[in-house]
XYZ file of C-alpha atoms in Angstrom:
380
model
C 9.058 140.450 -21.962
C 9.345 137.120 -24.355
C 8.034 134.487 -22.755
C 10.017 131.550 -21.225
C 10.319 128.052 -22.767
C 8.540 125.137 -21.427
C 12.463 123.616 -19.077
C 12.384 119.969 -21.121
C 11.488 121.428 -24.839
C 15.524 124.054 -23.182
C 17.348 120.558 -22.763
C 15.269 118.626 -25.606
C 14.599 116.263 -23.654
C 10.076 114.627 -22.090
C 8.388 114.750 -19.061
C 8.723 111.685 -19.103
C 12.944 111.733 -18.408
C 14.747 110.131 -15.523
C 17.077 112.250 -13.496
C 19.765 109.720 -15.387
C 18.676 111.204 -18.701
C 17.962 115.734 -17.113
C 21.926 115.184 -15.750
C 23.153 113.820 -19.581
C 20.707 116.685 -21.702
C 21.299 118.981 -19.669
C 26.050 118.154 -19.549
C 24.797 117.918 -23.548
C 23.392 121.835 -23.873
C 25.539 123.255 -21.906
C 28.984 122.051 -23.813
C 27.429 122.972 -26.262
C 26.341 126.983 -26.284
C 29.448 127.548 -23.182
C 30.869 130.462 -23.211
C 34.338 129.679 -23.594
C 33.542 127.864 -27.554
C 31.347 130.636 -28.252
C 32.899 134.095 -27.070
C 31.137 137.345 -27.557
C 28.356 135.531 -28.619
C 25.020 137.261 -26.023
C 23.055 134.069 -27.377
C 25.245 131.034 -26.682
C 25.419 132.764 -23.741
C 21.593 133.759 -22.978
C 20.839 129.915 -24.455
C 23.867 128.682 -21.845
C 21.727 130.622 -18.895
C 18.204 128.915 -20.047
C 20.226 125.001 -20.932
C 21.248 126.206 -17.376
C 18.052 127.243 -14.648
C 15.920 124.392 -16.766
C 18.604 121.722 -15.266
C 18.255 122.896 -11.732
C 13.888 122.753 -11.819
C 13.742 119.407 -13.352
C 16.780 118.442 -11.210
C 15.205 119.047 -8.064
C 12.113 116.645 -7.815
C 10.095 118.728 -5.294
C 11.097 121.864 -7.995
C 9.879 119.276 -10.678
C 6.985 118.340 -9.870
C 5.305 122.429 -8.811
C 7.139 122.738 -12.087
C 5.264 119.581 -13.878
C 1.456 120.982 -12.222
C 1.883 124.233 -12.544
C 4.207 125.439 -15.265
C 6.930 128.470 -14.170
C 4.635 130.318 -12.417
C 5.061 127.184 -9.709
C 8.462 127.415 -9.021
C 9.255 131.433 -9.974
C 11.583 133.519 -12.454
C 14.160 131.877 -10.697
C 13.737 128.529 -9.564
C 13.618 128.293 -7.232
C 9.724 128.492 -5.709
C 6.501 130.451 -4.630
C 4.248 132.166 -6.130
C 5.420 135.440 -5.001
C 2.053 136.222 -2.805
C 3.566 137.373 0.494
C 0.863 137.778 2.338
C 0.962 133.513 3.006
C 2.733 131.946 5.210
C 4.583 128.340 6.132
C 5.688 126.842 3.376
C 4.634 128.357 -0.211
C 2.903 127.155 -3.355
C 2.129 123.407 -1.012
C 0.165 125.977 1.538
C -1.059 127.646 -0.558
C -2.215 124.637 -3.110
C -3.349 122.534 0.046
C -5.899 125.646 1.554
C -7.464 125.968 -1.690
C -7.952 121.485 -2.420
C -7.316 120.406 0.902
C -3.920 118.774 1.014
C -4.313 117.532 -2.961
C -4.546 114.092 -1.608
C -1.509 113.545 0.729
C 0.523 113.027 -2.383
C 2.886 116.424 0.048
C 3.514 114.036 2.723
C 5.308 111.611 0.483
C 7.391 113.755 -0.692
C 8.499 115.406 2.058
C 9.411 112.007 4.011
C 10.974 111.156 0.861
C 14.541 111.010 -0.200
C 16.038 113.853 0.256
C 19.428 114.913 -2.496
C 22.062 116.567 -0.010
C 23.347 119.884 -0.380
C 26.006 121.327 -3.460
C 29.133 122.407 -1.088
C 31.506 125.341 -2.933
C 35.528 125.602 -2.648
C 37.359 128.116 -4.093
C 40.694 126.862 -5.574
C 44.105 128.936 -6.078
C 46.304 128.404 -8.513
C 49.162 129.774 -10.601
C 49.530 130.576 -14.372
C 51.561 128.003 -15.513
C 48.931 125.786 -13.205
C 46.264 126.466 -14.911
C 47.812 126.264 -18.265
C 50.148 123.016 -17.740
C 47.055 121.294 -15.888
C 48.071 120.386 -12.189
C 46.958 118.077 -9.462
C 45.723 119.339 -5.594
C 45.349 118.375 -2.623
C 42.532 120.328 -1.057
C 41.420 120.240 2.332
C 37.047 121.610 3.256
C 34.473 121.031 5.867
C 31.028 118.774 5.002
C 28.783 117.232 7.585
C 28.170 113.047 7.458
C 26.132 110.844 9.714
C 27.055 110.101 13.520
C 29.237 107.611 14.230
C 28.117 107.395 17.677
C 24.316 107.514 16.598
C 25.085 106.227 13.654
C 22.094 109.135 11.986
C 19.806 109.119 13.713
C 20.754 111.555 16.121
C 18.509 109.618 18.926
C 20.900 108.858 22.332
C 22.844 104.651 21.821
C 20.412 101.850 22.765
C 16.990 104.127 21.963
C 15.451 105.354 18.875
C 12.713 108.290 17.915
C 9.703 108.078 18.792
C 5.927 108.765 17.132
C 5.187 112.023 17.548
C 1.785 112.038 18.633
C 0.905 114.948 17.689
C 0.555 114.170 13.615
C 0.343 110.172 14.998
C 3.390 110.094 13.483
C 2.393 112.032 9.521
C 4.993 115.454 10.182
C 1.169 116.975 8.922
C -0.590 118.639 11.019
C -4.359 119.743 9.222
C -6.954 122.126 10.338
C -10.837 122.312 8.820
C -11.713 125.715 8.371
C -15.352 127.096 7.193
C -15.308 129.565 4.886
C -18.049 131.138 2.404
C -16.697 128.152 -0.187
C -18.081 125.310 2.117
C -15.427 123.960 5.135
C -12.004 123.883 3.675
C -8.570 121.508 4.211
C -5.098 123.178 4.955
C -2.227 120.500 5.747
C 0.514 122.653 7.640
C 3.989 120.703 8.919
C 3.978 119.771 11.968
C 5.597 122.455 14.367
C 6.314 119.370 16.733
C 8.096 117.086 14.510
C 9.051 120.016 11.423
C 7.516 116.810 9.985
C 9.267 114.418 10.227
C 6.936 112.072 12.056
C 9.642 111.208 15.045
C 10.132 113.249 18.013
C 14.031 112.401 19.198
C 13.421 111.899 23.696
C 16.970 111.514 24.336
C 19.048 113.441 22.222
C 22.836 112.154 21.556
C 25.790 113.620 22.977
C 28.205 114.336 20.073
C 25.923 115.353 17.459
C 23.304 117.107 19.989
C 20.644 115.188 18.360
C 21.163 116.705 14.605
C 22.036 112.712 13.604
C 24.962 114.614 11.375
C 28.765 115.863 12.508
C 31.201 118.485 10.511
C 34.318 117.080 9.330
C 37.329 117.849 7.585
C 38.269 115.866 4.508
C 41.289 115.740 2.281
C 40.893 115.356 -1.693
C 42.679 115.610 -4.779
C 41.223 117.594 -7.895
C 43.073 116.766 -11.600
C 43.550 120.875 -12.723
C 42.867 120.511 -16.259
C 45.179 121.817 -18.775
C 43.655 124.807 -19.701
C 41.281 125.743 -17.218
C 40.643 128.916 -16.787
C 39.766 131.783 -14.249
C 36.192 131.946 -12.923
C 35.884 128.205 -14.190
C 34.627 125.196 -11.727
C 34.801 122.016 -11.872
C 32.502 119.232 -10.381
C 33.071 116.055 -7.575
C 30.202 114.553 -7.765
C 29.305 113.416 -5.287
C 31.320 115.164 -2.737
C 28.809 117.545 -1.846
C 26.212 116.740 2.050
C 24.708 113.703 2.357
C 21.349 112.876 0.813
C 19.070 111.732 4.116
C 16.699 109.322 3.722
C 18.270 106.967 1.298
C 19.179 110.415 -0.971
C 22.103 110.804 -3.323
C 24.355 113.101 -1.679
C 25.230 116.847 -3.388
C 28.494 117.540 -4.692
C 31.034 119.239 -4.246
C 32.274 123.152 -6.805
C 35.526 123.641 -7.172
C 35.787 127.280 -8.512
C 38.896 127.999 -9.720
C 41.186 131.554 -9.272
C 44.058 131.963 -11.479
C 47.198 134.568 -10.570
C 47.754 136.709 -12.576
C 51.547 136.615 -14.432
C 54.502 138.764 -14.904
C 54.278 139.186 -17.954
C 51.933 137.854 -19.779
C 47.794 137.709 -20.351
C 45.706 135.145 -21.595
C 42.474 136.202 -23.625
C 40.847 133.256 -24.159
C 43.977 130.503 -25.334
C 46.272 132.826 -25.963
C 48.692 134.730 -24.587
C 49.841 138.638 -24.676
C 53.219 139.993 -23.449
C 55.541 143.934 -24.025
C 59.002 143.344 -24.598
C 61.573 146.267 -24.774
C 64.479 146.800 -26.934
C 67.383 149.143 -27.157
C 67.122 152.190 -30.009
C 70.063 150.496 -31.372
C 68.636 146.688 -31.488
C 65.015 148.479 -33.457
C 67.779 150.278 -35.419
C 69.218 147.032 -36.817
C 67.818 143.756 -35.701
C 68.879 140.658 -35.165
C 68.687 137.761 -32.429
C 66.737 138.104 -29.441
C 65.057 136.218 -26.660
C 61.534 135.664 -26.296
C 59.896 134.291 -23.320
C 56.980 131.320 -23.282
C 55.312 129.331 -21.300
C 57.920 126.972 -22.202
C 61.237 128.640 -21.242
C 62.661 131.756 -23.276
C 63.704 131.482 -27.889
C 65.622 132.969 -29.655
C 64.178 134.903 -32.566
C 65.138 137.004 -34.974
C 63.396 140.888 -35.171
C 64.676 142.716 -38.994
C 66.121 145.654 -39.149
C 64.460 148.563 -38.614
C 61.296 147.479 -35.959
C 58.793 150.313 -34.882
C 57.965 150.125 -32.450
C 54.553 148.128 -30.578
C 55.796 145.964 -34.184
C 53.879 142.803 -32.716
C 55.013 138.467 -33.225
C 52.718 135.940 -33.417
C 54.418 133.010 -32.469
C 52.309 129.970 -33.007
C 51.440 127.140 -30.478
C 52.668 128.816 -28.039
C 49.478 129.709 -26.340
C 48.194 127.945 -23.859
C 46.408 124.533 -24.281
C 42.938 124.284 -25.249
C 40.450 122.276 -23.065
C 39.217 120.593 -25.661
C 42.406 118.754 -26.855
C 42.305 120.878 -30.330
C 45.901 122.772 -30.025
C 46.725 125.278 -27.942
C 46.286 129.147 -28.703
C 50.019 131.651 -29.998
C 52.092 133.942 -28.198
C 51.457 137.417 -29.822
C 54.696 139.936 -28.583
C 54.623 143.852 -29.127
C 58.213 144.720 -29.228
C 58.690 148.212 -27.066
C 61.142 150.771 -27.853
C 63.162 152.172 -25.053
C 64.591 155.760 -25.286
C 68.105 155.887 -23.567
C 67.920 158.503 -21.238
C 71.384 160.526 -19.032
C 73.571 160.270 -22.052
C 76.681 161.547 -21.470
C 77.726 164.298 -23.621
C 79.872 161.819 -25.990
C 76.549 159.886 -26.188
C 74.180 162.781 -27.395
C 77.886 163.934 -29.306
C 77.986 161.035 -31.123
C 74.140 160.807 -31.801
C 74.060 164.400 -32.997
C 76.623 162.927 -35.888
C 74.662 160.045 -36.224
C 71.736 163.131 -36.850
C 73.754 165.052 -39.304
C 74.288 162.559 -41.139
C 71.393 161.272 -42.281
C 69.531 162.299 -46.164
C 65.881 162.030 -44.101
C 64.699 158.951 -46.407
C 65.391 156.390 -43.341
C 62.518 157.180 -41.988
C 59.670 156.242 -43.922
C 57.104 157.612 -41.359
C 58.221 160.957 -40.774
C 58.892 160.673 -45.077
C 56.102 160.181 -44.374
C 54.471 161.905 -42.882
C 56.372 165.439 -44.557
C 55.146 164.760 -47.638
C 51.328 164.943 -46.794
C 52.384 168.591 -44.650
C 53.835 169.433 -47.249
C 50.402 168.304 -49.468
C 48.185 170.752 -47.394
C 50.091 173.782 -47.497
C 50.118 174.402 -50.985
C 46.649 173.443 -51.135
C 45.386 176.587 -49.443
C 48.808 179.074 -51.175
C 46.653 177.273 -53.809
């Protein structure tokens, strides 16, 4: 299997790049390789996934620190962290590192007690075919956690404050010295008494139960851009779960689901539909109404229009997300053969058929000529 490229090289940034530089580089690369811009391009699809994987790791302070120390092995194949050793428990790579190197000089505690970014939230929104084509402004409601207004997010009952954990003396870690064949080794693990926070809540807030947060229902408005397609997503920055210890809030990811249309099917920014034609319309031609998303238009079809004939109407498709114009509308005609004819209608059709010389049917004449050539060749 081919080795993975360095995540910094994938985003074309230096190892000391700031969080803002990482985000800017990601947006640039994601737009460059987005599947909508490269339909059916497997290489672009692979690059797009690679860019997303790199950003998932480098945008997370803990994952980035592990990657800087251990490379791809430090974050696992999916960027989730850990070497994949099932024999160790209680902390993954940090526990393994601490077990052999005595905690790495205290860096783990700084990461645990430092600012933490809030979790991202997902909201699934269904819109109509027309809303996807023309854009829309949609109001919606979702749930997220917010700091408890009673305790101010501390988790402690009003009038009290969390106390320093006596088990770890406020460090959030417990160190254990063990003798081994290699000499004394120090194992550093998260304090089970305080969960690594270094504080114990004696009197819990009655409203949030000591969690410091409560779940609330929020309402918001999202602008659906014209041209969005089924399965695409929109990011509302900072609308996710609030961060902890001064960390930034996560994002709200709105995933779009588009309802099917009764007439049109969509491929990229082009629209496709089928319309029925009567036998007479197909034979004689004339004006017919063509449905579009903006309303019907009149089109003059030529006489002798055949079944499955396709007509293209430029600029009657869907607006491009890049603002570079609109797709086209492709209309395929289906000649509708009448059923349950009266005797009078059948008689008229037979009379019409008897009046033909055979030259009027191009397809039949071509078929008869090919069949004649086939039999002539056999007889020869």
